[in-house]
mmCIF file of N, CA and C in Angstrom:
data_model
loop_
_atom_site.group_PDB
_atom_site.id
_atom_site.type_symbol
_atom_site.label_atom_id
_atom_site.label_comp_id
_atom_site.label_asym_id
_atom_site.label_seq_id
_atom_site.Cartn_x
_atom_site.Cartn_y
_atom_site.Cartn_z
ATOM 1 N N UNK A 1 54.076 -36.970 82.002
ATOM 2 C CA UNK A 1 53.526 -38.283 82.172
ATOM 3 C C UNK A 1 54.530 -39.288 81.600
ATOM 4 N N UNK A 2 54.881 -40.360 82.382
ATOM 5 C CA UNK A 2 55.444 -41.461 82.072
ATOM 6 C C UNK A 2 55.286 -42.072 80.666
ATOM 7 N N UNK A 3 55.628 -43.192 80.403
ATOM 8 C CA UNK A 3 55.233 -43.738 79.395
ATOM 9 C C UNK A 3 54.526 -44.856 79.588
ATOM 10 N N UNK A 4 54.362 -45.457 80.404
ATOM 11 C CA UNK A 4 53.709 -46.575 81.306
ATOM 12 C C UNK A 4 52.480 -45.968 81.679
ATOM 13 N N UNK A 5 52.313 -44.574 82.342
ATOM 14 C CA UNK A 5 51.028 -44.174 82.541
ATOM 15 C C UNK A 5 50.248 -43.529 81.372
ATOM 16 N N UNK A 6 50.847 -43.463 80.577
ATOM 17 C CA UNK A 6 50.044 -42.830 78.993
ATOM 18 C C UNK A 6 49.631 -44.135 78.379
ATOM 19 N N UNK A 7 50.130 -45.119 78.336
ATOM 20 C CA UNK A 7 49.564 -46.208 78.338
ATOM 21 C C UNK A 7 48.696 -46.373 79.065
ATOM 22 N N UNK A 8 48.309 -46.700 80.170
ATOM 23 C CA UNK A 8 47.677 -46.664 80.838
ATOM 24 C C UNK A 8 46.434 -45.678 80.921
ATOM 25 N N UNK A 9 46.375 -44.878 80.406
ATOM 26 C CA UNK A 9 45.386 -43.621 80.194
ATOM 27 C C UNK A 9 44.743 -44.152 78.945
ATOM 28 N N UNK A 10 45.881 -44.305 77.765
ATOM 29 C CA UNK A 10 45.189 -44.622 76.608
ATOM 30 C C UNK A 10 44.456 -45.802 76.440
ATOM 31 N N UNK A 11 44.791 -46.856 77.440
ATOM 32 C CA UNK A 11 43.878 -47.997 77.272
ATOM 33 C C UNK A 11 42.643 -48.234 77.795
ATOM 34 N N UNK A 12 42.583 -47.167 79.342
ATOM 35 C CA UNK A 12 41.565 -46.952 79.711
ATOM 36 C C UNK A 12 40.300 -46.005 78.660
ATOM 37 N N UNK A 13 40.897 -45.219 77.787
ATOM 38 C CA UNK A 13 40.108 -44.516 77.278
ATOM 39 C C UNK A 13 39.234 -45.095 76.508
ATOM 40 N N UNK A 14 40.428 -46.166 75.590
ATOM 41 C CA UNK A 14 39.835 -47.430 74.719
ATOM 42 C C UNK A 14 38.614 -48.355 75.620
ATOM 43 N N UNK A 15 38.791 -49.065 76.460
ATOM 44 C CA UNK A 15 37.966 -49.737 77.055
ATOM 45 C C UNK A 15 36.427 -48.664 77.270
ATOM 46 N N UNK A 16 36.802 -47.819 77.282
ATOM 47 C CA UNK A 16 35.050 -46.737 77.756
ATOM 48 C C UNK A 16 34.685 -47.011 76.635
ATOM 49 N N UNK A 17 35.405 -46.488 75.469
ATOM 50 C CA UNK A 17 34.419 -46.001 74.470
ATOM 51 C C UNK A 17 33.958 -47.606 73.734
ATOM 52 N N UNK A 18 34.870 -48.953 74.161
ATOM 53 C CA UNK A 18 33.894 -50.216 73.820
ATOM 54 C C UNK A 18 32.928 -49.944 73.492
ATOM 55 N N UNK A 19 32.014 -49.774 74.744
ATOM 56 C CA UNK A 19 30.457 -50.438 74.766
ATOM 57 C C UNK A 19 29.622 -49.347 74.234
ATOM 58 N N UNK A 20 30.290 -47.939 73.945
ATOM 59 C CA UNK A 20 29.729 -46.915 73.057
ATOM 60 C C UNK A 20 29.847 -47.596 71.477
ATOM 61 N N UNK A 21 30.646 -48.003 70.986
ATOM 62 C CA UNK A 21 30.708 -48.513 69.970
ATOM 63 C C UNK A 21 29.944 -49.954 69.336
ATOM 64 N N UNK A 22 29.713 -50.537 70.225
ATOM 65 C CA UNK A 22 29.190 -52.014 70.416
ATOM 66 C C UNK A 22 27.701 -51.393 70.447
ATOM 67 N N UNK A 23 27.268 -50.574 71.287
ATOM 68 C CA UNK A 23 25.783 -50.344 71.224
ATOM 69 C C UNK A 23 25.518 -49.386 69.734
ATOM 70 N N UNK A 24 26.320 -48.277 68.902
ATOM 71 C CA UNK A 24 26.119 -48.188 68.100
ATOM 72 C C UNK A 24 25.859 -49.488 66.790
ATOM 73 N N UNK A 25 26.620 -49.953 67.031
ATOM 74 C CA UNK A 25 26.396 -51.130 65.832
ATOM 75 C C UNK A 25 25.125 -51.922 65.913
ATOM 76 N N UNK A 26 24.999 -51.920 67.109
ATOM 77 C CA UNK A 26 23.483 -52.940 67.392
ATOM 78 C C UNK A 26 22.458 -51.785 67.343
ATOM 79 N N UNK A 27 22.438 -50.635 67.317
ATOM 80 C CA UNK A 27 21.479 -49.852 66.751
ATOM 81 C C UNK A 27 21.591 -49.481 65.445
ATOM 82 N N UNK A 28 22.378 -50.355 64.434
ATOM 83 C CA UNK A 28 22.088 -50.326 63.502
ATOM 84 C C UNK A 28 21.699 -51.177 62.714
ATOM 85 N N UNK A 29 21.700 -52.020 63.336
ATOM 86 C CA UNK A 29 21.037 -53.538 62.878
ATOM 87 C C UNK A 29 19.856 -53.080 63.011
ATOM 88 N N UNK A 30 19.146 -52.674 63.734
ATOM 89 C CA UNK A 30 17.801 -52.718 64.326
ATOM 90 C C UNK A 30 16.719 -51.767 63.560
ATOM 91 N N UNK A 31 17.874 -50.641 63.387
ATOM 92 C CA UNK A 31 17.092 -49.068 62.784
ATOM 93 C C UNK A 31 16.585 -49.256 60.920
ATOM 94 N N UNK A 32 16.277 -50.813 61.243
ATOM 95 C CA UNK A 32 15.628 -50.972 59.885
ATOM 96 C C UNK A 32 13.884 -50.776 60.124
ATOM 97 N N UNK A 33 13.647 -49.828 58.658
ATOM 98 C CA UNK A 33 12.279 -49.085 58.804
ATOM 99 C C UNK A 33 11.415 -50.531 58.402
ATOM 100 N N UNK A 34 10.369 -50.189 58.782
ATOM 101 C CA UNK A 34 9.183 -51.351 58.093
ATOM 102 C C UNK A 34 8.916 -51.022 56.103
ATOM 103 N N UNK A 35 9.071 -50.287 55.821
ATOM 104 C CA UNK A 35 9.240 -50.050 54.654
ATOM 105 C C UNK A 35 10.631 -50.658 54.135
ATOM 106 N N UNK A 36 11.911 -50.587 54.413
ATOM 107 C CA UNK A 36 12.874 -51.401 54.350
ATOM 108 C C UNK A 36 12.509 -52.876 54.198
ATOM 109 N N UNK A 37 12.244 -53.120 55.371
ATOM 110 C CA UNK A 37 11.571 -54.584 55.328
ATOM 111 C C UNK A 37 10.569 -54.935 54.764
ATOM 112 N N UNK A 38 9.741 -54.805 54.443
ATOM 113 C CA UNK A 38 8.346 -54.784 53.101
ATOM 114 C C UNK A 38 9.490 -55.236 52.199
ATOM 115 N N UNK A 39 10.147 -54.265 51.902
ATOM 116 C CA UNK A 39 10.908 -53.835 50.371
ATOM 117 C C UNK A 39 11.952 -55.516 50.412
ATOM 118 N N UNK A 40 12.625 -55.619 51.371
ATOM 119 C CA UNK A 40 13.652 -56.909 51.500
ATOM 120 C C UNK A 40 13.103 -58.312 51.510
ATOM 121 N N UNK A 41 11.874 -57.699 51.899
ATOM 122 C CA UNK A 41 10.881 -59.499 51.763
ATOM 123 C C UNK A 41 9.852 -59.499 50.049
ATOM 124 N N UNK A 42 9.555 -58.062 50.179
ATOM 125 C CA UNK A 42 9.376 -58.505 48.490
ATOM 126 C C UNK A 42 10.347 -58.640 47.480
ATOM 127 N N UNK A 43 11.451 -58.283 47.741
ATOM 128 C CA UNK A 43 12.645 -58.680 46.767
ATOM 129 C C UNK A 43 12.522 -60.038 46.565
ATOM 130 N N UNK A 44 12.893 -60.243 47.793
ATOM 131 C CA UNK A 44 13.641 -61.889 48.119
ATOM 132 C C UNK A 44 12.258 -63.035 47.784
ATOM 133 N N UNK A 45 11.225 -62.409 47.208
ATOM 134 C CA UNK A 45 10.237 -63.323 47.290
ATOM 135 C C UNK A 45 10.388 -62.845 45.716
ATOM 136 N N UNK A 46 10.355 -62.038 44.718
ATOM 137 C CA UNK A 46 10.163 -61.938 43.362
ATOM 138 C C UNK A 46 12.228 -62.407 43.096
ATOM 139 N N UNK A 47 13.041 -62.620 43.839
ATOM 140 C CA UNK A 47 14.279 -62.933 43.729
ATOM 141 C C UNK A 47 13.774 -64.464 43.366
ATOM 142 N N UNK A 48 13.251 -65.268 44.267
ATOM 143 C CA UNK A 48 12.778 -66.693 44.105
ATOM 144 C C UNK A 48 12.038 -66.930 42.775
ATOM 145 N N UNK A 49 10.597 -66.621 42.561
ATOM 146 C CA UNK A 49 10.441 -66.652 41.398
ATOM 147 C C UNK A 49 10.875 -66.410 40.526
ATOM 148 N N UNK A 50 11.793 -65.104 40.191
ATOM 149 C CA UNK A 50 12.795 -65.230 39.093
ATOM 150 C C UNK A 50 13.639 -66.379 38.970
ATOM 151 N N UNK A 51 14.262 -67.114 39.747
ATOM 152 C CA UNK A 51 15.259 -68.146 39.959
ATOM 153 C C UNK A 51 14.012 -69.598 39.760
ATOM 154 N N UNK A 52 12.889 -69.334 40.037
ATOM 155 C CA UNK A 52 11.831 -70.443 39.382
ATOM 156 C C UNK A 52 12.080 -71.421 40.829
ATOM 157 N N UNK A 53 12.061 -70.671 41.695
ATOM 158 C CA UNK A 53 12.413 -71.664 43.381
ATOM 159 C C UNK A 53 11.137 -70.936 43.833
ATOM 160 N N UNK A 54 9.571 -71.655 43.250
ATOM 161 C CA UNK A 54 8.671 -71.576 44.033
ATOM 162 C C UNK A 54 8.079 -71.890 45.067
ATOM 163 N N UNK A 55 9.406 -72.874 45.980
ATOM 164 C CA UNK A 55 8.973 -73.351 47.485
ATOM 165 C C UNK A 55 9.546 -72.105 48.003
ATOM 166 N N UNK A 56 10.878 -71.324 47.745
ATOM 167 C CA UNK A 56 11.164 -70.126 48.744
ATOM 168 C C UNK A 56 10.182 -68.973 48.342
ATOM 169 N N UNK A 57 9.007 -68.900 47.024
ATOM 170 C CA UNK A 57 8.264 -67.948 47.262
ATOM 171 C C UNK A 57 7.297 -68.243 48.055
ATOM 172 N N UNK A 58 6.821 -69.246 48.066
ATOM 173 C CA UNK A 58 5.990 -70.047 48.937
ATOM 174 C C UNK A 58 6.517 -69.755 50.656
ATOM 175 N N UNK A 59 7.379 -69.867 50.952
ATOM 176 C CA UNK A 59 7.826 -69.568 51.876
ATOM 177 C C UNK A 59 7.298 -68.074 52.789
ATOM 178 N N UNK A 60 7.287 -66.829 51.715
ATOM 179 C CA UNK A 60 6.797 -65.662 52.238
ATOM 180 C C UNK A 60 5.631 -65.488 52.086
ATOM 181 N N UNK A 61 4.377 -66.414 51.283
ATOM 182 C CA UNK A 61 3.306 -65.883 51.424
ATOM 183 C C UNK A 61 2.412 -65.988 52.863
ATOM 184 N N UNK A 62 1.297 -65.466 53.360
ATOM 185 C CA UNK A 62 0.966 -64.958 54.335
ATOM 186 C C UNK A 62 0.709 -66.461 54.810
ATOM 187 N N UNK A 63 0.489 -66.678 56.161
ATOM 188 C CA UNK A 63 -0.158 -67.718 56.665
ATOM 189 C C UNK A 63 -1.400 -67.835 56.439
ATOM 190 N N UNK A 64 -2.008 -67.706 55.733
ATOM 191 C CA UNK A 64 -3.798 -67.741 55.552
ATOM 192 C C UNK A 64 -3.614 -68.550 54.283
ATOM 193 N N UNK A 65 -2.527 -68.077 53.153
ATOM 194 C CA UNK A 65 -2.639 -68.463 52.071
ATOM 195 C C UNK A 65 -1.783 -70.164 52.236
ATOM 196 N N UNK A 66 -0.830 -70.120 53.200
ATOM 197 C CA UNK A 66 -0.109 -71.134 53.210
ATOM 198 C C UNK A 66 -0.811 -72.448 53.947
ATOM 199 N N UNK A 67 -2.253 -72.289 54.819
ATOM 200 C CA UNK A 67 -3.172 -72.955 54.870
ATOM 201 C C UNK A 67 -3.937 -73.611 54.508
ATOM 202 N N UNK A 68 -4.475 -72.437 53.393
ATOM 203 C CA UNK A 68 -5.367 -72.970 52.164
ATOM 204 C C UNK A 68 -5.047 -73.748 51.326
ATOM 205 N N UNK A 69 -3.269 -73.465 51.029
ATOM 206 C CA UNK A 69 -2.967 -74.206 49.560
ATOM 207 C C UNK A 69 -1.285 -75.141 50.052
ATOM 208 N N UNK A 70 -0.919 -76.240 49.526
ATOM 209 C CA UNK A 70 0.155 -76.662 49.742
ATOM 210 C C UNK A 70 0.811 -76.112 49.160
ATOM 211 N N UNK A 71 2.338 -76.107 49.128
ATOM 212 C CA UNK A 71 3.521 -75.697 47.786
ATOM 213 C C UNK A 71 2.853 -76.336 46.447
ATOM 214 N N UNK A 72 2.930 -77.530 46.451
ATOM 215 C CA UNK A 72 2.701 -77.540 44.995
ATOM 216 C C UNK A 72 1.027 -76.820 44.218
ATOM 217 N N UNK A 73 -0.025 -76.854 45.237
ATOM 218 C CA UNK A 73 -0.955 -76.184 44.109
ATOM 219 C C UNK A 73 -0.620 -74.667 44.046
ATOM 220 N N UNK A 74 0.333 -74.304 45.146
ATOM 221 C CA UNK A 74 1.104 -72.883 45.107
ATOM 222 C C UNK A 74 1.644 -72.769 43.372
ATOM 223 N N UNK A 75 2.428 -73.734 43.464
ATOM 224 C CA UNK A 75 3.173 -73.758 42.172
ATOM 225 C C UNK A 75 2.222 -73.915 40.664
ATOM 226 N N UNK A 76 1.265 -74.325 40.696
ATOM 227 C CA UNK A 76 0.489 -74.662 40.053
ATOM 228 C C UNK A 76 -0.402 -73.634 39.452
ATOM 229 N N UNK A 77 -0.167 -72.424 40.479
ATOM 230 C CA UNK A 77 -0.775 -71.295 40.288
ATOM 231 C C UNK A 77 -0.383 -70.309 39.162
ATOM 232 N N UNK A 78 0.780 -70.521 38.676
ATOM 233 C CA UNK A 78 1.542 -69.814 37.646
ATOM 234 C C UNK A 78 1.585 -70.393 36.453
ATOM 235 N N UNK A 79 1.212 -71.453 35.946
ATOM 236 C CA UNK A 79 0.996 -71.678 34.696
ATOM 237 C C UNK A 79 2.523 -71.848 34.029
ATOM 238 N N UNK A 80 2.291 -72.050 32.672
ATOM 239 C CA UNK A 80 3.279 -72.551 32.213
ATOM 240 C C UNK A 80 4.024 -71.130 30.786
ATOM 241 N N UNK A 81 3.241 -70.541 30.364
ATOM 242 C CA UNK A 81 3.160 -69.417 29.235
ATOM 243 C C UNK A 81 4.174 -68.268 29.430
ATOM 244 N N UNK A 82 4.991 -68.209 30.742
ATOM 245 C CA UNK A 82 5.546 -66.924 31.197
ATOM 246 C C UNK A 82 6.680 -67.344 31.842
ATOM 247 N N UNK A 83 7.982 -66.420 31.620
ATOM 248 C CA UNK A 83 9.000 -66.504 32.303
ATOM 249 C C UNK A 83 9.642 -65.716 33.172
ATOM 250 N N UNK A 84 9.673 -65.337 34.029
ATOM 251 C CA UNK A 84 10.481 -63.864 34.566
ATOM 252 C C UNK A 84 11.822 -63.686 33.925
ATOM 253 N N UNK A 85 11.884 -62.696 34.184
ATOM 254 C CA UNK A 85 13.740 -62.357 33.665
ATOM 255 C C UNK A 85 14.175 -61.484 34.630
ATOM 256 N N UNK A 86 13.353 -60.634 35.595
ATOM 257 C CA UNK A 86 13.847 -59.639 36.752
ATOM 258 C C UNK A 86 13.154 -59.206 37.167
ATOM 259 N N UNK A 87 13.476 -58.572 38.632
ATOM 260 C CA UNK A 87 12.261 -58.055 39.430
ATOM 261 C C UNK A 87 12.658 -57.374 39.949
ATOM 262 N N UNK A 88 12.174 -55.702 40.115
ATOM 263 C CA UNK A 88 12.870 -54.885 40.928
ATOM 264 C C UNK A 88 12.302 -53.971 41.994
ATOM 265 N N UNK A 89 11.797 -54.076 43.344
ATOM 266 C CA UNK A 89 10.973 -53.370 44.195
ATOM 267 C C UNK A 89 11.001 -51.736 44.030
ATOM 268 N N UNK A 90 10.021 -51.697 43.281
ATOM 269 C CA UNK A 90 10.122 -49.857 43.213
ATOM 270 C C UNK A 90 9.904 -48.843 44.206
ATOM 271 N N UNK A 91 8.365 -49.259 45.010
ATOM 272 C CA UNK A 91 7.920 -48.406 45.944
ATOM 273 C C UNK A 91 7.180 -49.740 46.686
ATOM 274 N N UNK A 92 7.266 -48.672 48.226
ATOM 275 C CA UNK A 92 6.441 -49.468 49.323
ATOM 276 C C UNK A 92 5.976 -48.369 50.057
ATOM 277 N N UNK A 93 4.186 -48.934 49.860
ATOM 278 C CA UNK A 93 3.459 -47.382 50.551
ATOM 279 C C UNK A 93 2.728 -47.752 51.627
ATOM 280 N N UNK A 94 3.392 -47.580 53.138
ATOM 281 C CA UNK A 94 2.662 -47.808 54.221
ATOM 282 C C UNK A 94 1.265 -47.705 54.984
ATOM 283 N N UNK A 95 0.347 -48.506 55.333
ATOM 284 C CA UNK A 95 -0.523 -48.265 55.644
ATOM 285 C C UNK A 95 -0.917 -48.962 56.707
ATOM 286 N N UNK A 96 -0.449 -48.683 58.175
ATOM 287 C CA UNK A 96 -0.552 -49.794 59.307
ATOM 288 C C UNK A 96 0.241 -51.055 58.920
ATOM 289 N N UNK A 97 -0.743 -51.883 59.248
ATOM 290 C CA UNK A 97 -0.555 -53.430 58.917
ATOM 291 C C UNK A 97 -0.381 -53.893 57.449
ATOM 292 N N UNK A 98 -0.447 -52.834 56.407
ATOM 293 C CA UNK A 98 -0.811 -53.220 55.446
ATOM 294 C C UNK A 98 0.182 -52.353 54.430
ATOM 295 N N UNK A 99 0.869 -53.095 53.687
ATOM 296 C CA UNK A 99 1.913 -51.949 52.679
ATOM 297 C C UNK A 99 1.719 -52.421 51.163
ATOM 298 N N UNK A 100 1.412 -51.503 50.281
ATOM 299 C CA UNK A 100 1.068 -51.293 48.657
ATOM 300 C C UNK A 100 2.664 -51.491 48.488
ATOM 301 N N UNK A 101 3.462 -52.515 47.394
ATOM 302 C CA UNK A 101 4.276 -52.883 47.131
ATOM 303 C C UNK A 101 4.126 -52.469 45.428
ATOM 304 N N UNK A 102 5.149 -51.866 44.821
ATOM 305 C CA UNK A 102 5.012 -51.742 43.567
ATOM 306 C C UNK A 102 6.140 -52.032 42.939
ATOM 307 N N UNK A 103 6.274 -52.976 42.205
ATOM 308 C CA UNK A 103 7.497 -54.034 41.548
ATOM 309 C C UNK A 103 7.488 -53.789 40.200
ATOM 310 N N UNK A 104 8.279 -53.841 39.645
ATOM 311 C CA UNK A 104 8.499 -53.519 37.989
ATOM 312 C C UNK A 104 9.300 -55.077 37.755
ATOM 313 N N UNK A 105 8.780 -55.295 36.431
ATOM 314 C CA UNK A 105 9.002 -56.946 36.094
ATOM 315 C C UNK A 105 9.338 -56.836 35.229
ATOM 316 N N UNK A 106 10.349 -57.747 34.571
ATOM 317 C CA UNK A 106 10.333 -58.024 33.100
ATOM 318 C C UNK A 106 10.122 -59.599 32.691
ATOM 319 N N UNK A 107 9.844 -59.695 31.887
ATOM 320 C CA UNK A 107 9.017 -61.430 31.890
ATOM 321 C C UNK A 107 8.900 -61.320 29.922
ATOM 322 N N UNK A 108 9.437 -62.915 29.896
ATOM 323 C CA UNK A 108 9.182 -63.217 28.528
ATOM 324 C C UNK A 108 7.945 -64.348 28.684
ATOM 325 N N UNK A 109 7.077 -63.702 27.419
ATOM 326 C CA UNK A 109 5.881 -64.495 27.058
ATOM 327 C C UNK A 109 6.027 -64.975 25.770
ATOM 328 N N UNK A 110 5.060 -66.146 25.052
ATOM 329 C CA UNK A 110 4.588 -66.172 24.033
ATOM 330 C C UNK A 110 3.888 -65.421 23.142
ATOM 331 N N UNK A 111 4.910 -65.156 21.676
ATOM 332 C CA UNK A 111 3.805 -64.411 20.753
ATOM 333 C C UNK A 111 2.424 -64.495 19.969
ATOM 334 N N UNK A 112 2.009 -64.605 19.665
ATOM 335 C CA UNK A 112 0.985 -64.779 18.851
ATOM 336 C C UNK A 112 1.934 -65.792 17.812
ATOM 337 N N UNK A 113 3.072 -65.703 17.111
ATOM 338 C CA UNK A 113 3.681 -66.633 16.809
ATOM 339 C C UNK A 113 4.513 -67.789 16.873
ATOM 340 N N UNK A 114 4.270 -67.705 18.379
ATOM 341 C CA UNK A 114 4.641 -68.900 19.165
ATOM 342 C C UNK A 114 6.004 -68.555 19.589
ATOM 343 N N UNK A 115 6.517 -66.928 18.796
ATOM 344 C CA UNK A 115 7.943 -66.880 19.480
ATOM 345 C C UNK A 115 8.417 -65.754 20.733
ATOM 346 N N UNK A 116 9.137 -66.121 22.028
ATOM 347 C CA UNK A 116 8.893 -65.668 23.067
ATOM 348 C C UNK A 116 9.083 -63.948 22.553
ATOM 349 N N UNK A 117 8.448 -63.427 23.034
ATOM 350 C CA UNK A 117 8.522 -61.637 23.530
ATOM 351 C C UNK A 117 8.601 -61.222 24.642
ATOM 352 N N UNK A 118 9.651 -60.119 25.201
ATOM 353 C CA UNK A 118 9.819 -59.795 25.929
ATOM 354 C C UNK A 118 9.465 -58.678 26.954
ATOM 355 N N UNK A 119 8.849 -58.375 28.023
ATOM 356 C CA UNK A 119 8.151 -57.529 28.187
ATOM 357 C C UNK A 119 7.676 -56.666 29.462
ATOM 358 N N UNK A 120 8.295 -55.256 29.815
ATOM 359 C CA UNK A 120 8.196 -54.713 31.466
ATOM 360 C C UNK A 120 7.106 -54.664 32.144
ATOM 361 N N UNK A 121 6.658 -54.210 33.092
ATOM 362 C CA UNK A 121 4.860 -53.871 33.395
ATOM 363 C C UNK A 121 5.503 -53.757 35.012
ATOM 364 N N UNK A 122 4.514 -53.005 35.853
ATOM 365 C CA UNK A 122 4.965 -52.684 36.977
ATOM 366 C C UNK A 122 3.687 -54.095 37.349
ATOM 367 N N UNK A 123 4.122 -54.432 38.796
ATOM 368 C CA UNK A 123 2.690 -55.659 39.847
ATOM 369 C C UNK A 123 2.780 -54.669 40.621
ATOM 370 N N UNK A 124 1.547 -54.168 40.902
ATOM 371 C CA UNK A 124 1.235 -54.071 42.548
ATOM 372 C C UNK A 124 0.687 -55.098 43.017
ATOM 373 N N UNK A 125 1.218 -55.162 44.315
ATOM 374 C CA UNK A 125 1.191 -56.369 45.402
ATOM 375 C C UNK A 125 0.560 -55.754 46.781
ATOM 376 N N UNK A 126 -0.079 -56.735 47.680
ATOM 377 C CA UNK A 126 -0.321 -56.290 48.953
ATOM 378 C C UNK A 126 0.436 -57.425 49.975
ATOM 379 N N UNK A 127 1.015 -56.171 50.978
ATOM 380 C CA UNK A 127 1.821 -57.425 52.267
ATOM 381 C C UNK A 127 1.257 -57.022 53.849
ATOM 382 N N UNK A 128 1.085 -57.847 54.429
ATOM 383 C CA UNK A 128 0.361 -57.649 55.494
ATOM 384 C C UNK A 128 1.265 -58.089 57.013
ATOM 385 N N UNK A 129 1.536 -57.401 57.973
ATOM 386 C CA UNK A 129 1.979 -57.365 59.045
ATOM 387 C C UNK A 129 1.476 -58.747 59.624
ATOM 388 N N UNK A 130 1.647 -59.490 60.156
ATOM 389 C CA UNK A 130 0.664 -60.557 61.129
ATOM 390 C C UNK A 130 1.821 -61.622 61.892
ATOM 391 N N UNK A 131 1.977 -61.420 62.945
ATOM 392 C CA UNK A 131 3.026 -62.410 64.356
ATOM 393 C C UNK A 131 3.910 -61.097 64.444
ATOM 394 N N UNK A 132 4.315 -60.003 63.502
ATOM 395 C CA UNK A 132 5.386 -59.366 63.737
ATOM 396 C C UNK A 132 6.001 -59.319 62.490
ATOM 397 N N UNK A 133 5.660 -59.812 61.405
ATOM 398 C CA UNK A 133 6.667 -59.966 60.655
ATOM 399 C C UNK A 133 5.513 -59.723 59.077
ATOM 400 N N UNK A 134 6.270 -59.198 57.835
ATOM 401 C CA UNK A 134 5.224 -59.292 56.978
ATOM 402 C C UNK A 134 5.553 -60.605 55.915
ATOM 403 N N UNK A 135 4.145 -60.260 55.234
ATOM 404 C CA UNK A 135 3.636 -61.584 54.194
ATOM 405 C C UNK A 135 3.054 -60.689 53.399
ATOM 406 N N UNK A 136 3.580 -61.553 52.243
ATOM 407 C CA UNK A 136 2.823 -61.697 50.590
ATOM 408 C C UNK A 136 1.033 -61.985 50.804
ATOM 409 N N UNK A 137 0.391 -61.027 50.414
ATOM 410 C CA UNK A 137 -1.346 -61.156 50.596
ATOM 411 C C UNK A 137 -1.620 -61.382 49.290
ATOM 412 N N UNK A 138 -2.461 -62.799 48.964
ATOM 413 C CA UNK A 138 -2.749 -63.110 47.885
ATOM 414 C C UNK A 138 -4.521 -62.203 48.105
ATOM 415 N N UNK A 139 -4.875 -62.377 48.954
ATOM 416 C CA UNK A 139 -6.202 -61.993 48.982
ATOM 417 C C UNK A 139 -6.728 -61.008 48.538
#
């Protein structure tokens, strides 16, 4: 074989396997589990409250809750006595429409002597499927 036609071979080979490669990648965007996603929207929603940006937690709670209440009595809901310091999605336990979220926190409070203490505790949370997409269930 020439050298012009080995070229020619080799570029054709390249061009096939393109759209083999192009459709792998876009099946990997996609091949995210619903448990994945539970897990990436409760991050990013205990990510906000840690950072004390209670319009982007506001942002993920369910549409039922975002009806009932504006951002600010959203905000209003947390009081003043507590601080987060981290939040870390432990488990997400599927159930249809509905996934048990279990978060481990660490949060400084007030002591009995008025001086902050620091302190872990796991939240379970509930998130609910609804348009396609999930939400924070205050309910």
């Amino acid at each position: 074989m020439n050298r012009v036609s080995w070229r020619l071979v080799c570029l054709a080979f390249v061009l096939l396997l393109l759209p083999l490669v192009g459709c792998e990648s876009e099946r990997g965007l996609t091949d995210v589990t619903d448990e994945e996603r539970v897990a990436a929207r409760a991050q990013e929603r205990w990510d906000a409250l840690v950072a004390g940006s209670f319009d982007g937690a506001y942002e993920l709670e369910s549409p039922a809750l975002r009806a009932a209440y504006s951002s600010r009595a959203y905000r209003g809901r947390f009081g003043q006595q507590m601080r987060w310091a981290a939040a870390e999605v432990a488990e997400v336990d599927l159930d249809g429409d509905r996934a048990n979220v279990r978060v481990m926190v660490s949060y400084f409070t007030l002591g009995p002597d008025g001086r902050p203490l620091e302190n872990e505790r796991p939240i379970f949370e509930t998130w609910v499927r609804e348009g396609g997409e999930w939400w924070h269930s205050s309910d």
